[in-house]
């Protein structure tokens, strides 16, 4: 399974941006494209929007894009959003190593905690993926919350990420408290240091808004 990700930095004028986001979401829904829109929280620049879609294959993504390219409403909605856009990062597509995004859509207000790093040059790629899966397994066991593991397949290659969803801040705090108290999880975390390029380990939060 794949996860398509587009990150857009806006001027943070959310009262004017939100109706456009809802319009974009409705257009995707009408074309059977399961778009999720998130606003960046801790760790993001204020005004960041993240657009994600889960696909079973690149063929499905190409077919979805073809539908949108043929939609005048899609281009008009994006033109309106660009009036409030500062910059757009290149699109990234992630492949799942563990987990996925199938099933019922996440409710509004869902908080995702995501961590990622760029592989150090020459590191053991398969070893890093094995470690990430093992870390996710330990984390899930301790916190009771499923952890997804992904790596980049389109975009800047060599990145590995993990993310989990929470209904609210209280659930996120509870999971973090359990993890911070676990010597087993900390030991597994430290094992991963040899795989990560210095200065690339990032943890951030985003909240679903559409």
JSON list of C-alpha atoms in Angstrom, two decimals:
[
{"chain": "A", "resi": 1, "resn": "UNK", "atom": "CA", "xyz": [0.00, 0.00, 0.00]},
{"chain": "A", "resi": 2, "resn": "UNK", "atom": "CA", "xyz": [1.11, 3.55, -0.74]},
{"chain": "A", "resi": 3, "resn": "UNK", "atom": "CA", "xyz": [0.57, 6.90, 0.98]},
{"chain": "A", "resi": 4, "resn": "UNK", "atom": "CA", "xyz": [0.73, 10.04, -1.16]},
{"chain": "A", "resi": 5, "resn": "UNK", "atom": "CA", "xyz": [1.72, 13.19, 0.70]},
{"chain": "A", "resi": 6, "resn": "UNK", "atom": "CA", "xyz": [1.63, 16.87, -0.36]},
{"chain": "A", "resi": 7, "resn": "UNK", "atom": "CA", "xyz": [2.71, 19.57, 2.09]},
{"chain": "A", "resi": 8, "resn": "UNK", "atom": "CA", "xyz": [1.63, 23.16, 1.48]},
{"chain": "A", "resi": 9, "resn": "UNK", "atom": "CA", "xyz": [2.76, 26.19, 3.50]},
{"chain": "A", "resi": 10, "resn": "UNK", "atom": "CA", "xyz": [0.05, 28.85, 3.59]},
{"chain": "A", "resi": 11, "resn": "UNK", "atom": "CA", "xyz": [-0.19, 32.29, 5.16]},
{"chain": "A", "resi": 12, "resn": "UNK", "atom": "CA", "xyz": [-2.26, 30.69, 7.98]},
{"chain": "A", "resi": 13, "resn": "UNK", "atom": "CA", "xyz": [-5.43, 32.65, 7.15]},
{"chain": "A", "resi": 14, "resn": "UNK", "atom": "CA", "xyz": [-7.54, 29.62, 8.07]},
{"chain": "A", "resi": 15, "resn": "UNK", "atom": "CA", "xyz": [-10.95, 31.36, 8.14]},
{"chain": "A", "resi": 16, "resn": "UNK", "atom": "CA", "xyz": [-10.50, 32.04, 4.40]},
{"chain": "A", "resi": 17, "resn": "UNK", "atom": "CA", "xyz": [-8.62, 28.83, 3.61]},
{"chain": "A", "resi": 18, "resn": "UNK", "atom": "CA", "xyz": [-10.98, 26.34, 5.27]},
{"chain": "A", "resi": 19, "resn": "UNK", "atom": "CA", "xyz": [-13.86, 26.81, 2.77]},
{"chain": "A", "resi": 20, "resn": "UNK", "atom": "CA", "xyz": [-11.39, 26.12, -0.05]},
{"chain": "A", "resi": 21, "resn": "UNK", "atom": "CA", "xyz": [-10.11, 23.02, 1.75]},
{"chain": "A", "resi": 22, "resn": "UNK", "atom": "CA", "xyz": [-13.69, 21.79, 2.10]},
{"chain": "A", "resi": 23, "resn": "UNK", "atom": "CA", "xyz": [-14.24, 22.43, -1.61]},
{"chain": "A", "resi": 24, "resn": "UNK", "atom": "CA", "xyz": [-11.14, 20.43, -2.53]},
{"chain": "A", "resi": 25, "resn": "UNK", "atom": "CA", "xyz": [-12.22, 17.63, -0.21]},
{"chain": "A", "resi": 26, "resn": "UNK", "atom": "CA", "xyz": [-15.69, 17.51, -1.80]},
{"chain": "A", "resi": 27, "resn": "UNK", "atom": "CA", "xyz": [-14.24, 17.35, -5.32]},
{"chain": "A", "resi": 28, "resn": "UNK", "atom": "CA", "xyz": [-12.03, 14.41, -4.33]},
{"chain": "A", "resi": 29, "resn": "UNK", "atom": "CA", "xyz": [-14.94, 12.65, -2.64]},
{"chain": "A", "resi": 30, "resn": "UNK", "atom": "CA", "xyz": [-17.06, 13.04, -5.78]},
{"chain": "A", "resi": 31, "resn": "UNK", "atom": "CA", "xyz": [-14.26, 11.34, -7.73]},
{"chain": "A", "resi": 32, "resn": "UNK", "atom": "CA", "xyz": [-13.88, 8.49, -5.19]},
{"chain": "A", "resi": 33, "resn": "UNK", "atom": "CA", "xyz": [-10.50, 9.75, -4.00]},
{"chain": "A", "resi": 34, "resn": "UNK", "atom": "CA", "xyz": [-10.09, 9.27, -0.21]},
{"chain": "A", "resi": 35, "resn": "UNK", "atom": "CA", "xyz": [-8.37, 12.57, 0.55]},
{"chain": "A", "resi": 36, "resn": "UNK", "atom": "CA", "xyz": [-7.46, 13.51, 4.12]},
{"chain": "A", "resi": 37, "resn": "UNK", "atom": "CA", "xyz": [-6.43, 17.06, 4.99]},
{"chain": "A", "resi": 38, "resn": "UNK", "atom": "CA", "xyz": [-4.37, 17.88, 8.08]},
{"chain": "A", "resi": 39, "resn": "UNK", "atom": "CA", "xyz": [-3.12, 21.08, 9.67]},
{"chain": "A", "resi": 40, "resn": "UNK", "atom": "CA", "xyz": [0.41, 21.01, 10.99]},
{"chain": "A", "resi": 41, "resn": "UNK", "atom": "CA", "xyz": [0.76, 21.27, 14.77]},
{"chain": "A", "resi": 42, "resn": "UNK", "atom": "CA", "xyz": [3.87, 20.89, 16.93]},
{"chain": "A", "resi": 43, "resn": "UNK", "atom": "CA", "xyz": [7.02, 20.78, 14.81]},
{"chain": "A", "resi": 44, "resn": "UNK", "atom": "CA", "xyz": [5.46, 22.40, 11.72]},
{"chain": "A", "resi": 45, "resn": "UNK", "atom": "CA", "xyz": [5.59, 25.99, 10.51]},
{"chain": "A", "resi": 46, "resn": "UNK", "atom": "CA", "xyz": [2.27, 27.69, 11.36]},
{"chain": "A", "resi": 47, "resn": "UNK", "atom": "CA", "xyz": [-0.10, 27.54, 8.40]},
{"chain": "A", "resi": 48, "resn": "UNK", "atom": "CA", "xyz": [1.12, 24.19, 7.07]},
{"chain": "A", "resi": 49, "resn": "UNK", "atom": "CA", "xyz": [-1.47, 21.95, 5.39]},
{"chain": "A", "resi": 50, "resn": "UNK", "atom": "CA", "xyz": [-0.82, 18.28, 4.62]},
{"chain": "A", "resi": 51, "resn": "UNK", "atom": "CA", "xyz": [-2.89, 16.45, 1.99]},
{"chain": "A", "resi": 52, "resn": "UNK", "atom": "CA", "xyz": [-2.71, 12.63, 2.10]},
{"chain": "A", "resi": 53, "resn": "UNK", "atom": "CA", "xyz": [-4.31, 9.84, 0.08]},
{"chain": "A", "resi": 54, "resn": "UNK", "atom": "CA", "xyz": [-3.86, 6.10, 0.45]},
{"chain": "A", "resi": 55, "resn": "UNK", "atom": "CA", "xyz": [-3.52, 4.06, -2.76]},
{"chain": "A", "resi": 56, "resn": "UNK", "atom": "CA", "xyz": [-3.17, 0.37, -3.42]},
{"chain": "A", "resi": 57, "resn": "UNK", "atom": "CA", "xyz": [-0.85, 1.01, -6.38]},
{"chain": "A", "resi": 58, "resn": "UNK", "atom": "CA", "xyz": [0.73, 3.68, -8.58]},
{"chain": "A", "resi": 59, "resn": "UNK", "atom": "CA", "xyz": [-1.83, 2.77, -11.24]},
{"chain": "A", "resi": 60, "resn": "UNK", "atom": "CA", "xyz": [-4.63, 3.79, -8.88]},
{"chain": "A", "resi": 61, "resn": "UNK", "atom": "CA", "xyz": [-2.86, 7.09, -8.21]},
{"chain": "A", "resi": 62, "resn": "UNK", "atom": "CA", "xyz": [-2.40, 7.78, -11.92]},
{"chain": "A", "resi": 63, "resn": "UNK", "atom": "CA", "xyz": [-6.08, 7.04, -12.57]},
{"chain": "A", "resi": 64, "resn": "UNK", "atom": "CA", "xyz": [-7.13, 9.32, -9.71]},
{"chain": "A", "resi": 65, "resn": "UNK", "atom": "CA", "xyz": [-4.93, 12.13, -11.02]},
{"chain": "A", "resi": 66, "resn": "UNK", "atom": "CA", "xyz": [-6.48, 11.74, -14.46]},
{"chain": "A", "resi": 67, "resn": "UNK", "atom": "CA", "xyz": [-9.94, 12.33, -12.98]},
{"chain": "A", "resi": 68, "resn": "UNK", "atom": "CA", "xyz": [-8.78, 15.51, -11.26]},
{"chain": "A", "resi": 69, "resn": "UNK", "atom": "CA", "xyz": [-6.92, 16.81, -14.31]},
{"chain": "A", "resi": 70, "resn": "UNK", "atom": "CA", "xyz": [-10.19, 16.58, -16.24]},
{"chain": "A", "resi": 71, "resn": "UNK", "atom": "CA", "xyz": [-12.09, 18.53, -13.56]},
{"chain": "A", "resi": 72, "resn": "UNK", "atom": "CA", "xyz": [-12.47, 22.28, -14.06]},
{"chain": "A", "resi": 73, "resn": "UNK", "atom": "CA", "xyz": [-13.65, 22.54, -10.45]},
{"chain": "A", "resi": 74, "resn": "UNK", "atom": "CA", "xyz": [-10.38, 20.98, -9.26]},
{"chain": "A", "resi": 75, "resn": "UNK", "atom": "CA", "xyz": [-8.24, 23.55, -11.08]},
{"chain": "A", "resi": 76, "resn": "UNK", "atom": "CA", "xyz": [-10.42, 26.42, -9.91]},
{"chain": "A", "resi": 77, "resn": "UNK", "atom": "CA", "xyz": [-10.25, 25.30, -6.26]},
{"chain": "A", "resi": 78, "resn": "UNK", "atom": "CA", "xyz": [-6.46, 24.98, -6.46]},
{"chain": "A", "resi": 79, "resn": "UNK", "atom": "CA", "xyz": [-6.20, 28.42, -8.06]},
{"chain": "A", "resi": 80, "resn": "UNK", "atom": "CA", "xyz": [-8.07, 29.87, -5.08]},
{"chain": "A", "resi": 81, "resn": "UNK", "atom": "CA", "xyz": [-5.83, 28.02, -2.61]},
{"chain": "A", "resi": 82, "resn": "UNK", "atom": "CA", "xyz": [-2.70, 29.36, -4.32]},
{"chain": "A", "resi": 83, "resn": "UNK", "atom": "CA", "xyz": [-3.76, 32.89, -3.40]},
{"chain": "A", "resi": 84, "resn": "UNK", "atom": "CA", "xyz": [-2.93, 31.94, 0.21]},
{"chain": "A", "resi": 85, "resn": "UNK", "atom": "CA", "xyz": [0.03, 29.65, -0.57]},
{"chain": "A", "resi": 86, "resn": "UNK", "atom": "CA", "xyz": [3.63, 30.54, 0.26]},
{"chain": "A", "resi": 87, "resn": "UNK", "atom": "CA", "xyz": [5.31, 27.35, -0.94]},
{"chain": "A", "resi": 88, "resn": "UNK", "atom": "CA", "xyz": [4.61, 23.72, -1.86]},
{"chain": "A", "resi": 89, "resn": "UNK", "atom": "CA", "xyz": [7.01, 20.87, -1.14]},
{"chain": "A", "resi": 90, "resn": "UNK", "atom": "CA", "xyz": [7.58, 18.24, -3.83]},
{"chain": "A", "resi": 91, "resn": "UNK", "atom": "CA", "xyz": [5.08, 15.40, -3.53]},
{"chain": "A", "resi": 92, "resn": "UNK", "atom": "CA", "xyz": [6.28, 12.30, -1.70]},
{"chain": "A", "resi": 93, "resn": "UNK", "atom": "CA", "xyz": [4.91, 8.76, -1.92]},
{"chain": "A", "resi": 94, "resn": "UNK", "atom": "CA", "xyz": [5.56, 6.33, 0.91]},
{"chain": "A", "resi": 95, "resn": "UNK", "atom": "CA", "xyz": [5.39, 2.54, 0.83]},
{"chain": "A", "resi": 96, "resn": "UNK", "atom": "CA", "xyz": [4.09, 0.78, 3.92]},
{"chain": "A", "resi": 97, "resn": "UNK", "atom": "CA", "xyz": [6.35, -1.70, 5.70]},
{"chain": "A", "resi": 98, "resn": "UNK", "atom": "CA", "xyz": [3.88, -2.10, 8.54]},
{"chain": "A", "resi": 99, "resn": "UNK", "atom": "CA", "xyz": [0.23, -1.07, 8.83]},
{"chain": "A", "resi": 100, "resn": "UNK", "atom": "CA", "xyz": [-1.74, 0.89, 6.23]},
{"chain": "A", "resi": 101, "resn": "UNK", "atom": "CA", "xyz": [-4.57, 3.39, 5.85]},
{"chain": "A", "resi": 102, "resn": "UNK", "atom": "CA", "xyz": [-7.41, 1.18, 4.66]},
{"chain": "A", "resi": 103, "resn": "UNK", "atom": "CA", "xyz": [-10.68, 0.94, 6.58]},
{"chain": "A", "resi": 104, "resn": "UNK", "atom": "CA", "xyz": [-12.93, 3.70, 7.92]},
{"chain": "A", "resi": 105, "resn": "UNK", "atom": "CA", "xyz": [-11.55, 7.25, 7.58]},
{"chain": "A", "resi": 106, "resn": "UNK", "atom": "CA", "xyz": [-10.05, 8.92, 10.62]},
{"chain": "A", "resi": 107, "resn": "UNK", "atom": "CA", "xyz": [-12.50, 11.19, 12.48]},
{"chain": "A", "resi": 108, "resn": "UNK", "atom": "CA", "xyz": [-12.08, 14.95, 12.43]},
{"chain": "A", "resi": 109, "resn": "UNK", "atom": "CA", "xyz": [-9.70, 16.10, 15.12]},
{"chain": "A", "resi": 110, "resn": "UNK", "atom": "CA", "xyz": [-7.58, 12.95, 15.00]},
{"chain": "A", "resi": 111, "resn": "UNK", "atom": "CA", "xyz": [-4.00, 13.71, 16.02]},
{"chain": "A", "resi": 112, "resn": "UNK", "atom": "CA", "xyz": [-1.16, 11.95, 14.23]},
{"chain": "A", "resi": 113, "resn": "UNK", "atom": "CA", "xyz": [2.28, 11.76, 15.81]},
{"chain": "A", "resi": 114, "resn": "UNK", "atom": "CA", "xyz": [4.88, 11.13, 13.12]},
{"chain": "A", "resi": 115, "resn": "UNK", "atom": "CA", "xyz": [8.63, 10.60, 13.35]},
{"chain": "A", "resi": 116, "resn": "UNK", "atom": "CA", "xyz": [11.08, 10.23, 10.48]},
{"chain": "A", "resi": 117, "resn": "UNK", "atom": "CA", "xyz": [14.76, 10.19, 9.63]},
{"chain": "A", "resi": 118, "resn": "UNK", "atom": "CA", "xyz": [17.01, 10.04, 6.60]},
{"chain": "A", "resi": 119, "resn": "UNK", "atom": "CA", "xyz": [19.26, 7.00, 6.28]},
{"chain": "A", "resi": 120, "resn": "UNK", "atom": "CA", "xyz": [22.98, 7.58, 6.71]},
{"chain": "A", "resi": 121, "resn": "UNK", "atom": "CA", "xyz": [24.90, 6.83, 3.52]},
{"chain": "A", "resi": 122, "resn": "UNK", "atom": "CA", "xyz": [26.05, 3.22, 3.37]},
{"chain": "A", "resi": 123, "resn": "UNK", "atom": "CA", "xyz": [23.77, 2.03, 6.17]},
{"chain": "A", "resi": 124, "resn": "UNK", "atom": "CA", "xyz": [22.12, -1.39, 6.05]},
{"chain": "A", "resi": 125, "resn": "UNK", "atom": "CA", "xyz": [18.77, -0.63, 4.37]},
{"chain": "A", "resi": 126, "resn": "UNK", "atom": "CA", "xyz": [17.09, -3.95, 5.14]},
{"chain": "A", "resi": 127, "resn": "UNK", "atom": "CA", "xyz": [18.52, -3.86, 8.64]},
{"chain": "A", "resi": 128, "resn": "UNK", "atom": "CA", "xyz": [17.02, -0.41, 9.18]},
{"chain": "A", "resi": 129, "resn": "UNK", "atom": "CA", "xyz": [13.57, -1.55, 8.02]},
{"chain": "A", "resi": 130, "resn": "UNK", "atom": "CA", "xyz": [13.82, -4.60, 10.30]},
{"chain": "A", "resi": 131, "resn": "UNK", "atom": "CA", "xyz": [14.75, -2.37, 13.23]},
{"chain": "A", "resi": 132, "resn": "UNK", "atom": "CA", "xyz": [11.87, 0.03, 12.48]},
{"chain": "A", "resi": 133, "resn": "UNK", "atom": "CA", "xyz": [9.39, -2.84, 12.42]},
{"chain": "A", "resi": 134, "resn": "UNK", "atom": "CA", "xyz": [10.76, -4.20, 15.71]},
{"chain": "A", "resi": 135, "resn": "UNK", "atom": "CA", "xyz": [10.62, -0.75, 17.31]},
{"chain": "A", "resi": 136, "resn": "UNK", "atom": "CA", "xyz": [7.02, -0.32, 16.15]},
{"chain": "A", "resi": 137, "resn": "UNK", "atom": "CA", "xyz": [6.14, -3.72, 17.60]},
{"chain": "A", "resi": 138, "resn": "UNK", "atom": "CA", "xyz": [7.58, -2.84, 21.01]},
{"chain": "A", "resi": 139, "resn": "UNK", "atom": "CA", "xyz": [5.96, 0.59, 20.97]},
{"chain": "A", "resi": 140, "resn": "UNK", "atom": "CA", "xyz": [2.56, -0.86, 20.06]},
{"chain": "A", "resi": 141, "resn": "UNK", "atom": "CA", "xyz": [2.83, -3.46, 22.82]},
{"chain": "A", "resi": 142, "resn": "UNK", "atom": "CA", "xyz": [3.64, -0.85, 25.46]},
{"chain": "A", "resi": 143, "resn": "UNK", "atom": "CA", "xyz": [1.25, 1.93, 24.40]},
{"chain": "A", "resi": 144, "resn": "UNK", "atom": "CA", "xyz": [-1.60, -0.18, 23.01]},
{"chain": "A", "resi": 145, "resn": "UNK", "atom": "CA", "xyz": [-1.59, 2.01, 19.88]},
{"chain": "A", "resi": 146, "resn": "UNK", "atom": "CA", "xyz": [-0.77, 0.67, 16.42]},
{"chain": "A", "resi": 147, "resn": "UNK", "atom": "CA", "xyz": [2.36, 2.09, 14.79]},
{"chain": "A", "resi": 148, "resn": "UNK", "atom": "CA", "xyz": [2.69, 2.36, 11.01]},
{"chain": "A", "resi": 149, "resn": "UNK", "atom": "CA", "xyz": [6.11, 2.12, 9.34]},
{"chain": "A", "resi": 150, "resn": "UNK", "atom": "CA", "xyz": [6.81, 3.60, 5.90]},
{"chain": "A", "resi": 151, "resn": "UNK", "atom": "CA", "xyz": [9.72, 4.44, 3.63]},
{"chain": "A", "resi": 152, "resn": "UNK", "atom": "CA", "xyz": [9.91, 6.79, 0.66]},
{"chain": "A", "resi": 153, "resn": "UNK", "atom": "CA", "xyz": [9.39, 5.22, -2.75]},
{"chain": "A", "resi": 154, "resn": "UNK", "atom": "CA", "xyz": [8.90, 8.48, -4.72]},
{"chain": "A", "resi": 155, "resn": "UNK", "atom": "CA", "xyz": [10.66, 11.67, -3.72]},
{"chain": "A", "resi": 156, "resn": "UNK", "atom": "CA", "xyz": [13.86, 11.86, -1.67]},
{"chain": "A", "resi": 157, "resn": "UNK", "atom": "CA", "xyz": [14.68, 8.19, -1.18]},
{"chain": "A", "resi": 158, "resn": "UNK", "atom": "CA", "xyz": [16.20, 6.70, 1.95]},
{"chain": "A", "resi": 159, "resn": "UNK", "atom": "CA", "xyz": [13.74, 8.14, 4.47]},
{"chain": "A", "resi": 160, "resn": "UNK", "atom": "CA", "xyz": [11.99, 5.95, 7.04]},
{"chain": "A", "resi": 161, "resn": "UNK", "atom": "CA", "xyz": [8.96, 7.13, 9.00]},
{"chain": "A", "resi": 162, "resn": "UNK", "atom": "CA", "xyz": [6.61, 5.93, 11.71]},
{"chain": "A", "resi": 163, "resn": "UNK", "atom": "CA", "xyz": [3.24, 7.34, 12.69]},
{"chain": "A", "resi": 164, "resn": "UNK", "atom": "CA", "xyz": [0.28, 6.65, 14.97]},
{"chain": "A", "resi": 165, "resn": "UNK", "atom": "CA", "xyz": [-3.18, 8.19, 15.32]},
{"chain": "A", "resi": 166, "resn": "UNK", "atom": "CA", "xyz": [-4.85, 9.38, 18.53]},
{"chain": "A", "resi": 167, "resn": "UNK", "atom": "CA", "xyz": [-8.40, 10.52, 19.24]},
{"chain": "A", "resi": 168, "resn": "UNK", "atom": "CA", "xyz": [-7.23, 13.48, 21.33]},
{"chain": "A", "resi": 169, "resn": "UNK", "atom": "CA", "xyz": [-4.32, 15.00, 23.24]},
{"chain": "A", "resi": 170, "resn": "UNK", "atom": "CA", "xyz": [-5.08, 12.99, 26.37]},
{"chain": "A", "resi": 171, "resn": "UNK", "atom": "CA", "xyz": [-4.64, 9.71, 24.49]},
{"chain": "A", "resi": 172, "resn": "UNK", "atom": "CA", "xyz": [-1.40, 10.97, 22.95]},
{"chain": "A", "resi": 173, "resn": "UNK", "atom": "CA", "xyz": [-0.04, 12.04, 26.35]},
{"chain": "A", "resi": 174, "resn": "UNK", "atom": "CA", "xyz": [-0.97, 8.68, 27.88]},
{"chain": "A", "resi": 175, "resn": "UNK", "atom": "CA", "xyz": [0.88, 6.77, 25.14]},
{"chain": "A", "resi": 176, "resn": "UNK", "atom": "CA", "xyz": [3.94, 9.01, 25.43]},
{"chain": "A", "resi": 177, "resn": "UNK", "atom": "CA", "xyz": [4.01, 8.59, 29.21]},
{"chain": "A", "resi": 178, "resn": "UNK", "atom": "CA", "xyz": [4.00, 4.80, 28.86]},
{"chain": "A", "resi": 179, "resn": "UNK", "atom": "CA", "xyz": [6.73, 4.93, 26.25]},
{"chain": "A", "resi": 180, "resn": "UNK", "atom": "CA", "xyz": [8.94, 7.29, 28.24]},
{"chain": "A", "resi": 181, "resn": "UNK", "atom": "CA", "xyz": [8.72, 4.98, 31.27]},
{"chain": "A", "resi": 182, "resn": "UNK", "atom": "CA", "xyz": [9.76, 1.88, 29.30]},
{"chain": "A", "resi": 183, "resn": "UNK", "atom": "CA", "xyz": [13.43, 0.87, 29.44]},
{"chain": "A", "resi": 184, "resn": "UNK", "atom": "CA", "xyz": [12.66, -1.77, 26.79]},
{"chain": "A", "resi": 185, "resn": "UNK", "atom": "CA", "xyz": [11.44, 0.86, 24.32]},
{"chain": "A", "resi": 186, "resn": "UNK", "atom": "CA", "xyz": [14.36, 3.19, 25.04]},
{"chain": "A", "resi": 187, "resn": "UNK", "atom": "CA", "xyz": [16.86, 0.38, 24.46]},
{"chain": "A", "resi": 188, "resn": "UNK", "atom": "CA", "xyz": [15.23, -0.46, 21.13]},
{"chain": "A", "resi": 189, "resn": "UNK", "atom": "CA", "xyz": [15.17, 3.23, 20.18]},
{"chain": "A", "resi": 190, "resn": "UNK", "atom": "CA", "xyz": [18.90, 3.59, 20.81]},
{"chain": "A", "resi": 191, "resn": "UNK", "atom": "CA", "xyz": [19.61, 0.61, 18.55]},
{"chain": "A", "resi": 192, "resn": "UNK", "atom": "CA", "xyz": [18.36, 2.69, 15.64]},
{"chain": "A", "resi": 193, "resn": "UNK", "atom": "CA", "xyz": [20.91, 5.46, 16.05]},
{"chain": "A", "resi": 194, "resn": "UNK", "atom": "CA", "xyz": [23.37, 3.81, 13.67]},
{"chain": "A", "resi": 195, "resn": "UNK", "atom": "CA", "xyz": [20.88, 4.04, 10.80]},
{"chain": "A", "resi": 196, "resn": "UNK", "atom": "CA", "xyz": [19.98, 7.74, 11.03]},
{"chain": "A", "resi": 197, "resn": "UNK", "atom": "CA", "xyz": [21.84, 10.66, 9.47]},
{"chain": "A", "resi": 198, "resn": "UNK", "atom": "CA", "xyz": [22.68, 13.23, 12.13]},
{"chain": "A", "resi": 199, "resn": "UNK", "atom": "CA", "xyz": [20.25, 16.14, 12.27]},
{"chain": "A", "resi": 200, "resn": "UNK", "atom": "CA", "xyz": [17.48, 14.43, 10.28]},
{"chain": "A", "resi": 201, "resn": "UNK", "atom": "CA", "xyz": [15.46, 12.82, 13.09]},
{"chain": "A", "resi": 202, "resn": "UNK", "atom": "CA", "xyz": [12.17, 14.76, 13.33]},
{"chain": "A", "resi": 203, "resn": "UNK", "atom": "CA", "xyz": [8.98, 14.25, 15.31]},
{"chain": "A", "resi": 204, "resn": "UNK", "atom": "CA", "xyz": [5.85, 16.29, 14.58]},
{"chain": "A", "resi": 205, "resn": "UNK", "atom": "CA", "xyz": [2.08, 16.37, 15.13]},
{"chain": "A", "resi": 206, "resn": "UNK", "atom": "CA", "xyz": [-0.75, 17.08, 12.72]},
{"chain": "A", "resi": 207, "resn": "UNK", "atom": "CA", "xyz": [-4.53, 17.33, 13.23]},
{"chain": "A", "resi": 208, "resn": "UNK", "atom": "CA", "xyz": [-7.21, 16.23, 10.77]},
{"chain": "A", "resi": 209, "resn": "UNK", "atom": "CA", "xyz": [-9.43, 19.04, 9.51]},
{"chain": "A", "resi": 210, "resn": "UNK", "atom": "CA", "xyz": [-11.09, 17.50, 6.43]}
]
